[in-house]
Coordinates of C-alpha atoms in Angstrom, one line a residue:
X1471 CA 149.4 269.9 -74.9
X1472 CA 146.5 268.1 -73.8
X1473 CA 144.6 269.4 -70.5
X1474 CA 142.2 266.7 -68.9
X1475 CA 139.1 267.2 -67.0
X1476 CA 138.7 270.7 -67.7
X1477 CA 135.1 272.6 -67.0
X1478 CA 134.2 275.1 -69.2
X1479 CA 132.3 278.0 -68.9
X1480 CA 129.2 276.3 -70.1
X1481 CA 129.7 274.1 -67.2
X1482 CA 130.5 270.7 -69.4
X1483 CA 134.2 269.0 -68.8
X1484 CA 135.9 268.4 -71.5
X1485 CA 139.6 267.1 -72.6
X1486 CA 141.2 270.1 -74.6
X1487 CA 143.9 269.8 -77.1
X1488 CA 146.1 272.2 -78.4
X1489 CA 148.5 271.6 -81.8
X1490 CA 150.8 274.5 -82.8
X1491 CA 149.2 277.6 -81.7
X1492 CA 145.6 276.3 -82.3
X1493 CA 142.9 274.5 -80.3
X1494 CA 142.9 271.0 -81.6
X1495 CA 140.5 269.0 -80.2
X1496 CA 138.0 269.2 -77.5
X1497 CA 135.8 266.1 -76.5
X1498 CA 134.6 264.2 -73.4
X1499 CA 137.9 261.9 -73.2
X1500 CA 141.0 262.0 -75.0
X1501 CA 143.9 260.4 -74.8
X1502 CA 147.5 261.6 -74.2
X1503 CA 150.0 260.9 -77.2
X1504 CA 153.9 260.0 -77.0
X1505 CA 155.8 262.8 -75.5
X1506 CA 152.3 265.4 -75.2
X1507 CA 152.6 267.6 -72.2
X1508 CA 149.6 266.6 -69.8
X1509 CA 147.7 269.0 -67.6
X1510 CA 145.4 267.7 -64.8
X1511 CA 142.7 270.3 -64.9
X1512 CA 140.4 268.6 -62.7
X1513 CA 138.1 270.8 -60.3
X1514 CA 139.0 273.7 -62.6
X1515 CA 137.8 276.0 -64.8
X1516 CA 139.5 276.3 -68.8
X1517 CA 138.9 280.2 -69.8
X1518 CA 139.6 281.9 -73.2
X1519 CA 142.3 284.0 -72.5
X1520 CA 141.0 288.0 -71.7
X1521 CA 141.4 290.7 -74.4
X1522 CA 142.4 294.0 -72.9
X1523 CA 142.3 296.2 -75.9
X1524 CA 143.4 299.4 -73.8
X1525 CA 146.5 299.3 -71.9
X1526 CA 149.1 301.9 -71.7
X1527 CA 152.6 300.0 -71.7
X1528 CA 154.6 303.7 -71.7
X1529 CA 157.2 302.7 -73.9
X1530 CA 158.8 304.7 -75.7
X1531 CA 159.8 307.3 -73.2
X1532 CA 158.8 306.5 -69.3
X1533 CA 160.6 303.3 -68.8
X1534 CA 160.1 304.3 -65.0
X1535 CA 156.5 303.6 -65.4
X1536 CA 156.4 300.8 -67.2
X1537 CA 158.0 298.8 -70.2
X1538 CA 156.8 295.7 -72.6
X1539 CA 158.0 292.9 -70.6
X1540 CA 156.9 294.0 -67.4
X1541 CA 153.4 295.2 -68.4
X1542 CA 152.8 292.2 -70.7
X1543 CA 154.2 289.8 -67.6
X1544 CA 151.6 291.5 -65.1
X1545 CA 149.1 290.5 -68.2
X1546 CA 149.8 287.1 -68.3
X1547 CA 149.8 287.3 -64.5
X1548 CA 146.2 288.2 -64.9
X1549 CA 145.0 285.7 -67.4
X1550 CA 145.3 288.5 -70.5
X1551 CA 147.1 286.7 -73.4
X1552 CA 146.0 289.7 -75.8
X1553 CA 146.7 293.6 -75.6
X1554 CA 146.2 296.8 -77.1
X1555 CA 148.7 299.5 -76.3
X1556 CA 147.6 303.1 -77.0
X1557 CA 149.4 306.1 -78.6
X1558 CA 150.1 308.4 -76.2
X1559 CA 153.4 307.6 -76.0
X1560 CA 157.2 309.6 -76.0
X1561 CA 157.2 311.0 -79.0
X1562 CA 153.4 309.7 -79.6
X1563 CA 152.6 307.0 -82.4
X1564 CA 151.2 309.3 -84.7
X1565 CA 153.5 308.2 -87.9
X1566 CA 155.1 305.4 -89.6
X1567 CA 158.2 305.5 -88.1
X1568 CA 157.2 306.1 -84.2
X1569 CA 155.0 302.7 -85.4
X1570 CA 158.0 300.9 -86.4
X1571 CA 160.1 301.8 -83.2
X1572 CA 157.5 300.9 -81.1
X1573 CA 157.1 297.8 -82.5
X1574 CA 160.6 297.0 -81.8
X1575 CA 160.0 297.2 -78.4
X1576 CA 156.6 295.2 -78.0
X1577 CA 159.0 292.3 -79.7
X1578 CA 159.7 291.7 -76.3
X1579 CA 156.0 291.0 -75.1
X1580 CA 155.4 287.8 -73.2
X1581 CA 151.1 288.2 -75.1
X1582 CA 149.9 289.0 -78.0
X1583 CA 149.6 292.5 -79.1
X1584 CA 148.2 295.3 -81.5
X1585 CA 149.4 298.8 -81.3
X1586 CA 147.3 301.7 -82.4
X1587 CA 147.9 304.9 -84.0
X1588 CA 147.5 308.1 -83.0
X1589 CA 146.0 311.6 -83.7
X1590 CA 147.9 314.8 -83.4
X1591 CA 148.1 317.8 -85.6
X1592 CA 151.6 316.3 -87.0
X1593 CA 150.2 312.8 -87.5
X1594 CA 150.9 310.9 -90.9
X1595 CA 148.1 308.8 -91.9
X1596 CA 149.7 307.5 -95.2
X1597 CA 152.6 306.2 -93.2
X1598 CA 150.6 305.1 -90.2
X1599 CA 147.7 302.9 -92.7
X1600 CA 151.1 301.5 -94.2
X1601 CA 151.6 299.5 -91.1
X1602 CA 149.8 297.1 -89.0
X1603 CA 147.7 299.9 -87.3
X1604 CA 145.3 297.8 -84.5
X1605 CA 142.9 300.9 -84.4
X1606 CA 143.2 304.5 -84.8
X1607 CA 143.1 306.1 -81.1
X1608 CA 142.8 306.4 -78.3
X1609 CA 142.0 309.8 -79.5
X1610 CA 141.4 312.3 -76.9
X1611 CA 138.8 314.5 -77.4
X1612 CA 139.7 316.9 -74.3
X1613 CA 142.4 319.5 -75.1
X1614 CA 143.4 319.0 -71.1
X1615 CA 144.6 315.6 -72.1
X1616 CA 148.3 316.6 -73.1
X1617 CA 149.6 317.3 -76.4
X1618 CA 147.1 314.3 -78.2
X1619 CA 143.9 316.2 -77.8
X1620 CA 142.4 317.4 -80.9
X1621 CA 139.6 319.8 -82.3
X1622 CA 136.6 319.0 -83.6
X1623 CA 138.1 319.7 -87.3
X1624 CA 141.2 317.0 -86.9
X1625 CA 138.6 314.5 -85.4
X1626 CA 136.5 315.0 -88.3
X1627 CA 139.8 314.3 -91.1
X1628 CA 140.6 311.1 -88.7
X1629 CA 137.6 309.7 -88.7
X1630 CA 137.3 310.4 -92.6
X1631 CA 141.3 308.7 -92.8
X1632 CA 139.8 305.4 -90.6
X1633 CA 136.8 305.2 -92.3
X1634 CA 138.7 305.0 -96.0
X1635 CA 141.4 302.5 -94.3
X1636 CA 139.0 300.3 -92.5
X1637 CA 140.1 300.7 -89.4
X1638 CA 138.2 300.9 -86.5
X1639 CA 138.7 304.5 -84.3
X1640 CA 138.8 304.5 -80.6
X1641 CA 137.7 307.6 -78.5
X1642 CA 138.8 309.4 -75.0
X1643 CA 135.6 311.3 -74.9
X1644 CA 134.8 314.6 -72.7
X1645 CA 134.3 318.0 -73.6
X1646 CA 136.9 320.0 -71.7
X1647 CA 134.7 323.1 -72.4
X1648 CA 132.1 321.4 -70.0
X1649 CA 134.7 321.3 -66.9
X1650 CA 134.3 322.7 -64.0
X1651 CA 137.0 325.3 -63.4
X1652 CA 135.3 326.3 -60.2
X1653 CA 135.9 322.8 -58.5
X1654 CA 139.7 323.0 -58.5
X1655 CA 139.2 326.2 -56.1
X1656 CA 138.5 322.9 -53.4
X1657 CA 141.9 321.7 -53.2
X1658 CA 143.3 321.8 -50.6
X1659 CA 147.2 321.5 -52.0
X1660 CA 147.7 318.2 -49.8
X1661 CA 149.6 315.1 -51.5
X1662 CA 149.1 311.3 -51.8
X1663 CA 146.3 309.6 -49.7
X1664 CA 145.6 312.6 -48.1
X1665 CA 144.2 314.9 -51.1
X1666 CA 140.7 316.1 -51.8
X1667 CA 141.0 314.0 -54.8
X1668 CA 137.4 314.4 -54.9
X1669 CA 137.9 317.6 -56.5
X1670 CA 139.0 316.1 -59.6
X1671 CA 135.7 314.0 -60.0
X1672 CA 133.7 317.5 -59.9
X1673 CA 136.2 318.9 -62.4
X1674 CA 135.6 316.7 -65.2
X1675 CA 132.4 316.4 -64.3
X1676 CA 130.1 313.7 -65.5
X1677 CA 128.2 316.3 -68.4
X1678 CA 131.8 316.5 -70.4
X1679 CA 131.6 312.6 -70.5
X1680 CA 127.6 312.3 -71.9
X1681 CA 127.8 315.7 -74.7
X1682 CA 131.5 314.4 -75.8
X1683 CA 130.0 310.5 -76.4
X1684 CA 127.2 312.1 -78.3
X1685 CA 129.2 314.3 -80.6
X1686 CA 131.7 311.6 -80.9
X1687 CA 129.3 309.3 -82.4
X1688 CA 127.5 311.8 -84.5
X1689 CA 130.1 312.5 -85.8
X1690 CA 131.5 309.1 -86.9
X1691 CA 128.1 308.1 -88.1
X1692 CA 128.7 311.1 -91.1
X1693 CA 131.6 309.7 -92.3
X1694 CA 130.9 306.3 -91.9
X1695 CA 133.6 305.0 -89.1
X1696 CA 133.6 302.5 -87.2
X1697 CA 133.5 304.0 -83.3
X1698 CA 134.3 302.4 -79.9
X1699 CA 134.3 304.5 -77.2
X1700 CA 136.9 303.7 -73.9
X1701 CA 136.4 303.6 -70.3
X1702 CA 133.0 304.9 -70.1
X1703 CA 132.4 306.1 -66.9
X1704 CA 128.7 306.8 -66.9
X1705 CA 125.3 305.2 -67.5
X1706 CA 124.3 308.1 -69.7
X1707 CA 127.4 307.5 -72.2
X1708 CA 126.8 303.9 -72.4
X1709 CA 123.4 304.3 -73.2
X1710 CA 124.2 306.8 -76.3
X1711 CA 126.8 304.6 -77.7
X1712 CA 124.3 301.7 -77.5
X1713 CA 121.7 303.7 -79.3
X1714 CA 124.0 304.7 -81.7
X1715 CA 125.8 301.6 -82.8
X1716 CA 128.8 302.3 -81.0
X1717 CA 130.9 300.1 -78.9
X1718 CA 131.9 301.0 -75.6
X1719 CA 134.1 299.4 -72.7
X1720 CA 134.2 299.9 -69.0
X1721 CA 137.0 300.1 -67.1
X1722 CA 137.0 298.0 -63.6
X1723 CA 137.6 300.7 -61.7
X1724 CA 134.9 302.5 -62.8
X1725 CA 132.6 299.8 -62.3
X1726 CA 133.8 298.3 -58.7
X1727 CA 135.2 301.7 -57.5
X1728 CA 132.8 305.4 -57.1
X1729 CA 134.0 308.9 -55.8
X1730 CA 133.3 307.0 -52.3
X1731 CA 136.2 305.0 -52.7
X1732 CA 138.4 308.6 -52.7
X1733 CA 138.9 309.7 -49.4
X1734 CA 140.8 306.6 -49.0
X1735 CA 142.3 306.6 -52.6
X1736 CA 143.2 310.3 -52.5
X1737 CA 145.5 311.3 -55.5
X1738 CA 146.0 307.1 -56.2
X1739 CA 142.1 307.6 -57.2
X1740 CA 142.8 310.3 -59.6
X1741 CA 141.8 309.4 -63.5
X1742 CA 140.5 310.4 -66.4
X1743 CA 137.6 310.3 -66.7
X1744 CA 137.2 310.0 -62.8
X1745 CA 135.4 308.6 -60.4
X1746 CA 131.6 309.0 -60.6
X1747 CA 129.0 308.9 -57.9
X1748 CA 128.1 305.8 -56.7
X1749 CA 124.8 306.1 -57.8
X1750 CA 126.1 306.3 -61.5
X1751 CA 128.2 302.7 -60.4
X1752 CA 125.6 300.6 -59.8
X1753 CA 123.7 301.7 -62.7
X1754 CA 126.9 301.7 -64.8
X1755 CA 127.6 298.3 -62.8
X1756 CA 123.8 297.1 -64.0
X1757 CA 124.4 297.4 -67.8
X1758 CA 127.6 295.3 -67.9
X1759 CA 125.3 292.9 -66.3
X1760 CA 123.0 293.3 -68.3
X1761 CA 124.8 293.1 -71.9
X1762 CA 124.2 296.6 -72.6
X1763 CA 127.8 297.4 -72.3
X1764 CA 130.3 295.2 -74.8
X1765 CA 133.5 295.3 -73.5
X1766 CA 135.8 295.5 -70.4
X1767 CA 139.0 297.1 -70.7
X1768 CA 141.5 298.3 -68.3
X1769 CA 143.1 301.5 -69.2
X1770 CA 146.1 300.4 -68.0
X1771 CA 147.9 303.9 -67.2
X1772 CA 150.5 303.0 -64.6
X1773 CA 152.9 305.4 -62.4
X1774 CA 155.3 305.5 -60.3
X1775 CA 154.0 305.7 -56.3
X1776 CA 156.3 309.4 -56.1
X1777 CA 154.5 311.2 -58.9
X1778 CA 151.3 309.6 -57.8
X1779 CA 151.8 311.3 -54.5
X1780 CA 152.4 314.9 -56.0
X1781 CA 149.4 317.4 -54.8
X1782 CA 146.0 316.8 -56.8
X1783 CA 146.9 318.9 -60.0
X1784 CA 150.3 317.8 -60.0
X1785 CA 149.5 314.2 -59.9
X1786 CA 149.1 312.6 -63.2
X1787 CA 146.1 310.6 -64.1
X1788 CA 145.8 307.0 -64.2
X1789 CA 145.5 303.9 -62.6
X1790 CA 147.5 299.8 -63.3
X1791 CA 145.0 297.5 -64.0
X1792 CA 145.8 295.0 -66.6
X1793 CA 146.6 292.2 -63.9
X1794 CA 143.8 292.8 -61.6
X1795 CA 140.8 292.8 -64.3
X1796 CA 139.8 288.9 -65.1
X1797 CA 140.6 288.3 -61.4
X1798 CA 138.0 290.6 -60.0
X1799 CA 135.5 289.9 -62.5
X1800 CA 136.0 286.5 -61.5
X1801 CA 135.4 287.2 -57.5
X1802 CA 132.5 288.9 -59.5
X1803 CA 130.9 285.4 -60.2
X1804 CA 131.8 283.9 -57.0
X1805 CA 130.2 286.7 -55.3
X1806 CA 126.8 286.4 -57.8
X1807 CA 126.6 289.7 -59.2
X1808 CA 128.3 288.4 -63.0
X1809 CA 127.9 285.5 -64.4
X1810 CA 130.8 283.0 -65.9
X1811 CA 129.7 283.5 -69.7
X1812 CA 128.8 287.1 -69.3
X1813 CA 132.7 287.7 -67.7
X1814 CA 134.1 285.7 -70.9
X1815 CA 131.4 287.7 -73.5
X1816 CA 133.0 290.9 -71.5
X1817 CA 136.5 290.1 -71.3
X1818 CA 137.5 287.7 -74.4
X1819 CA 134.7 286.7 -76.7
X1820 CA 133.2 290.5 -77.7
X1821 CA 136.5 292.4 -77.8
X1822 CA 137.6 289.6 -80.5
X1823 CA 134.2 290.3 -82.6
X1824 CA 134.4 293.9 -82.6
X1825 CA 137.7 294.2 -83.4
X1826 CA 138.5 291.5 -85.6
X1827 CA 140.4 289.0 -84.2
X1828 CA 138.1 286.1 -86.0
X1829 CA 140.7 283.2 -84.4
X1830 CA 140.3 284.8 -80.1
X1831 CA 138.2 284.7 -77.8
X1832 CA 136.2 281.4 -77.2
X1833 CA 137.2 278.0 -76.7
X1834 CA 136.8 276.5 -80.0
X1835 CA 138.3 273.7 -82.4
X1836 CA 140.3 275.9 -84.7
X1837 CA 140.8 279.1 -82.3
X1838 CA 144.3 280.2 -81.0
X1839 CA 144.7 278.3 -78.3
X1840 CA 144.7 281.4 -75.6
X1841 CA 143.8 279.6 -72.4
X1842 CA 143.4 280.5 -68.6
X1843 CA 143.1 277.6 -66.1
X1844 CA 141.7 279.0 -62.5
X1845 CA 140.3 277.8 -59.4
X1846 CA 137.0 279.6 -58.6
X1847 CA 136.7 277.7 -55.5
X1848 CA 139.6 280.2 -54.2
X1849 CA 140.2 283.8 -54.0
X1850 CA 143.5 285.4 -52.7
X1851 CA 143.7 289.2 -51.5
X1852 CA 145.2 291.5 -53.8
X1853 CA 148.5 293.3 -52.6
X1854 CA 150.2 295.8 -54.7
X1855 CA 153.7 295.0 -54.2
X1856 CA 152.8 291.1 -55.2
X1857 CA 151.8 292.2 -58.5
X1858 CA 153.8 292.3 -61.6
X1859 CA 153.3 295.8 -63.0
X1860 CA 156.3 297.8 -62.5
X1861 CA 154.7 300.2 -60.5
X1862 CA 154.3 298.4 -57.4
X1863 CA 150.6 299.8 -56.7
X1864 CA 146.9 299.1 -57.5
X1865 CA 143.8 301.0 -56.3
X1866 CA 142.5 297.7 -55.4
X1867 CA 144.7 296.9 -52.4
X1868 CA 143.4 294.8 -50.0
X1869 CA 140.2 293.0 -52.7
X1870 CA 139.7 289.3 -52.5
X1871 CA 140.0 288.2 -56.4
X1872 CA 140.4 284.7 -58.3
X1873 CA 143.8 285.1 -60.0
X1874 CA 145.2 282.4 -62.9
X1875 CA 146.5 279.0 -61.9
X1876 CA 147.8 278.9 -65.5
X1877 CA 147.6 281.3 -68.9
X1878 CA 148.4 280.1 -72.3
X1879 CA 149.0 282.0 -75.6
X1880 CA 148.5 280.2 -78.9
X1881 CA 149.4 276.5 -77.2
X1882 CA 152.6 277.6 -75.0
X1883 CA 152.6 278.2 -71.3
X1884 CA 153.4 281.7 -70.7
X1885 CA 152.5 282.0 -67.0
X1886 CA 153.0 279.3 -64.5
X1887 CA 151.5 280.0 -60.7
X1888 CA 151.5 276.3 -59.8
X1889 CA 155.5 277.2 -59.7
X1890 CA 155.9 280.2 -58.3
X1891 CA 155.3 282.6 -60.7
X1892 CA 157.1 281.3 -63.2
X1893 CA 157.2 283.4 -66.6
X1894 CA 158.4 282.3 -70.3
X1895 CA 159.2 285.0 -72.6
X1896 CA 159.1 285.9 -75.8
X1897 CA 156.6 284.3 -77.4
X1898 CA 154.0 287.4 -78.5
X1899 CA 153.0 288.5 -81.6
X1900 CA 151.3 291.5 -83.9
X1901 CA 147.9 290.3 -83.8
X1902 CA 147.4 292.2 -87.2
X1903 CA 150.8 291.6 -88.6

C-alpha cells in the first residue's frame, strides 16, 4: 500500500509505504508499483495507530456487554489498532487455562491484542507465566472491587511472581479502608440520569486514590517490579507515581469530565475511581499537558443502558470509551489545549516504550505499519447509538471530536469511513505471542 501526500505529525508530508505488515518506506515522493493499492492522503494527517493498553472486552461471561469483535470494531472505529484487555473477567484470567479460553475468543479481534493475567487468592502463576501474559493486573487493590481485590500479603507474592517473570504489573489503586461510608447515607434511591451519583465521588473519595498509589509503589519498589498504575484520577497520584518511577495513565474521562459533569451524567457517570472535583481536572488535565503523565488509556468498562440505570449502588461501575479516546484528544489539538506530538507520545508512542512493543507506536521505516488517516480540519458530534461499542452509550454524548477517515493494522485496512463504516475482520494478533 502506498499513501501519497500524507502530513505527519511533525508537520512534513511525506509518501508512506507499507510491505507485509511493516512500514516500508517513507520519503518526499514515491512512486506507485504494478498492482500497489494507492491512497490519496492529501490535506490529511498519517497517525501511528493509538495503544489502549486498558480496555475491558467482558468476554468470557457478559456477552450482553460486550464481546471481541464488537469492542475491537468500536477500536478500529476510533483509530486504536492495539489493546489490552483486563482480567476481570467470567471466571477471571487468573490461570492457564482461563488464559487459553480467552484467547480463543480474542482470535476473533479485528486489532491487535495482549491479554493480562490476573490476581485472585486461587490464581496460578506457574500456569499464567507459561503463556503470553501482556502484564500482570489490573490488580485491584480495593476489596469493594468484586471478587479480584486482594490484601496487602497477595499483592506482595504478585508483585514478587512479576518481578521474577519479567512482566510488568498493573494496579487499580484505592484503599477501600479510606471510603467514606458516611456519603452513601446521600442517596437518594433514584435511578439513571436522575441519581445523586455524586454520592459515589464522595465515597471513594480522592484520599483512597493518593495512600493506595503510594503503598502501591512502595511496595513494588521492594521487590523490584515493574509498576504502572491505571486511570489515575488525581493530581496527587500522578505526582507520586512520577516521583517514584512509576508509570501511570489517565483515563479521558477523568481528564475532560469532573463531578460537575454528574448531575447530568447521574448513574451513566458512576466509575471507579470516580469523578473528581473539577479543580483536581484541570490540574490532572495540566500534567498530561505537560508530560508528567505517560499514558492515556480508556478503561474501557462497558454496560448495558438497563443495569446502568439501576439506583446508584445497584448500578455497576464503568464507562465505554475505547472509540471515543484518539477522537477527543484530537478535538483536543484543534481546540489548543494538546498538542499533535504530545496526543501521539500519550496515545501510541509511550504506551509502546513502557510496555514493550519495540515495533508500535511511531511512524517509522521498520515499524508495524499501524496507521490512522484523519481530517483535523473536521470534527463530527459524538452520538452514542452511532458508535460501535455494543452498548449503545457514551458519557460523551453530544462532544464535537475528529474521528478516523481510515485505521490500519500491520499494512491492512481494518476500518474504512470513506465507505460507510466499512470493517474487515480478522486480521489481529497476540502482540506477545
Amino acid at each position: 500500500m502506498l499513501l501519497t501526500n500524507a502530513e505527519l505529525p511533525d508537520g512534513r508530508v511525506r509518501d508512506v509505504r507499507t510491505e507485509d505488515d511493516r512500514i516500508a518506506e517513507i520519503a518526499e515522493s514515491l512512486h506507485s508499483l504494478p498492482g500497489e493499492e494507492t491512497v490519496d492522503a492529501t490535506g490529511l494527517t498519517l497517525l501511528p495507530g493509538a495503544i489502549d493498553v486498558h480496555v475491558h472486552f467482558r468476554q468470557p461471561g457478559h456477552d450482553q456487554k460486550e464481546t471481541w469483535a464488537t469492542g475491537s470494531r468500536s477500536a478500529a472505529a476510533g483509530g486504536v489498532t492495539t489493546v489490552v484487555d483486563q482480567p476481570n473477567t467470567s471466571p477471571p484470567t487468573v490461570d492457564g487455562e482461563r488464559f487459553d479460553e480467552k484467547a480463543d475468543l480474542a482470535a476473533h479481534s479485528l486489532v491487535d491484542y495482549g491479554i493480562n493475567g490476573g490476581v485472585t487468592d486461587e490464581w496460578e502463576p506457574e500456569s499464567l507465566f507459561e503463556r503470553p501474559v501482556f502484564a500482570l493486573g489490573e490488580v485491584f487493590l480495593a476489596d469493594s472491587t468484586g471478587e479480584m481485590g486482594i490484601d496487602a500479603e497477595r499483592f506482595e507474592e504478585a508483585l514478587t511472581a512479576a518481578a521474577d517473570a519479567d512482566v510488568p504489573v498493573t494496579v487499580h489503586a484505592e484503599n477501600a479502608d479510606l471510603f467514606d461510608e458516611s456519603a452513601l447515607e446521600g442517596d437518594t434511591g433514584g435511578a439513571g440520569r436522575d441519581a445523586d451519583a455524586d454520592c459515589w465521588s464522595q465515597y471513594r473519595a480522592a484520599a483512597a486514590e493518593i495512600d493506595a498509589v503510594e503503598s502501591a509503589c512502595e511496595a513494588a519498589d521492594g521487590a523490584g517490579a515493574t509498576l504502572h498504575i491505571a486511570h489515575t484520577s488525581t493530581p496527587e497520584a500522578v505526582d507520586i507515581a512520577a516521583e517514584a518511577g512509576a508509570s501511570c495513565e489517565v483515563s479521558p474521562h477523568h481528564l475532560l469530565l469532573s463531578r460537575e459533569d454528574l448531575s447530568e451524567l447521574g448513574t451513566f457517570g458512576r466509575m471507579n475511581p470516580p469523578l473528581r472535583s473539577e479543580d483536581r481536572r484541570e490540574e490532572l488535565y495540566e500534567r498530561v499537558a505537560d508530560g508528567t503523565v505517560d499514558v492515556i488509556a480508556t478503561d474501557h468498562a462497558p454496560h448495558t443502558v438497563a443495569e446502568k440505570e439501576a439506583g446508584l449502588t445497584d448500578a455497576p461501575s464503568g464507562v465505554p470509551g475505547v472509540e471515543t479516546m484518539l477522537p477527543l484528544l484530537l478535538q483536543e489539538v484543534r481546540d489548543g489545549g494538546l498538542g499533535l506530538e504530545r496526543v501521539v507520545d500519550l496515545a501510541a508512542a509511550t504506551p509502546a516504550d513502557r510496555f514493550g512493543l519495540s515495533q508500535k507506536g511511531r511512524i517509522e521505516e521498520g515499524y508495524d505499519a499501524d496507521l490512522v488517516l484523519v481530517n483535523l480540519e473536521e470534527s463530527e458530534e459524538i452520538r452514542g447509538e452511532a458508535l460501535h461499542s455494543k452498548c449503545g452509550w457514551t458519557p460523551f454524548d453530544g462532544r464535537e471530536a475528529v474521528f478516523p477517515e481510515l485505521t490500519i493494522v500491520r499494512g491492512d485496512i481494518v476500518y474504512d469511513g470513506r465507505a460507510g463504516d466499512r470493517f474487515t475482520a480478522g486480521l489481529g494478533e497476540n502482540v506477545r505471542a
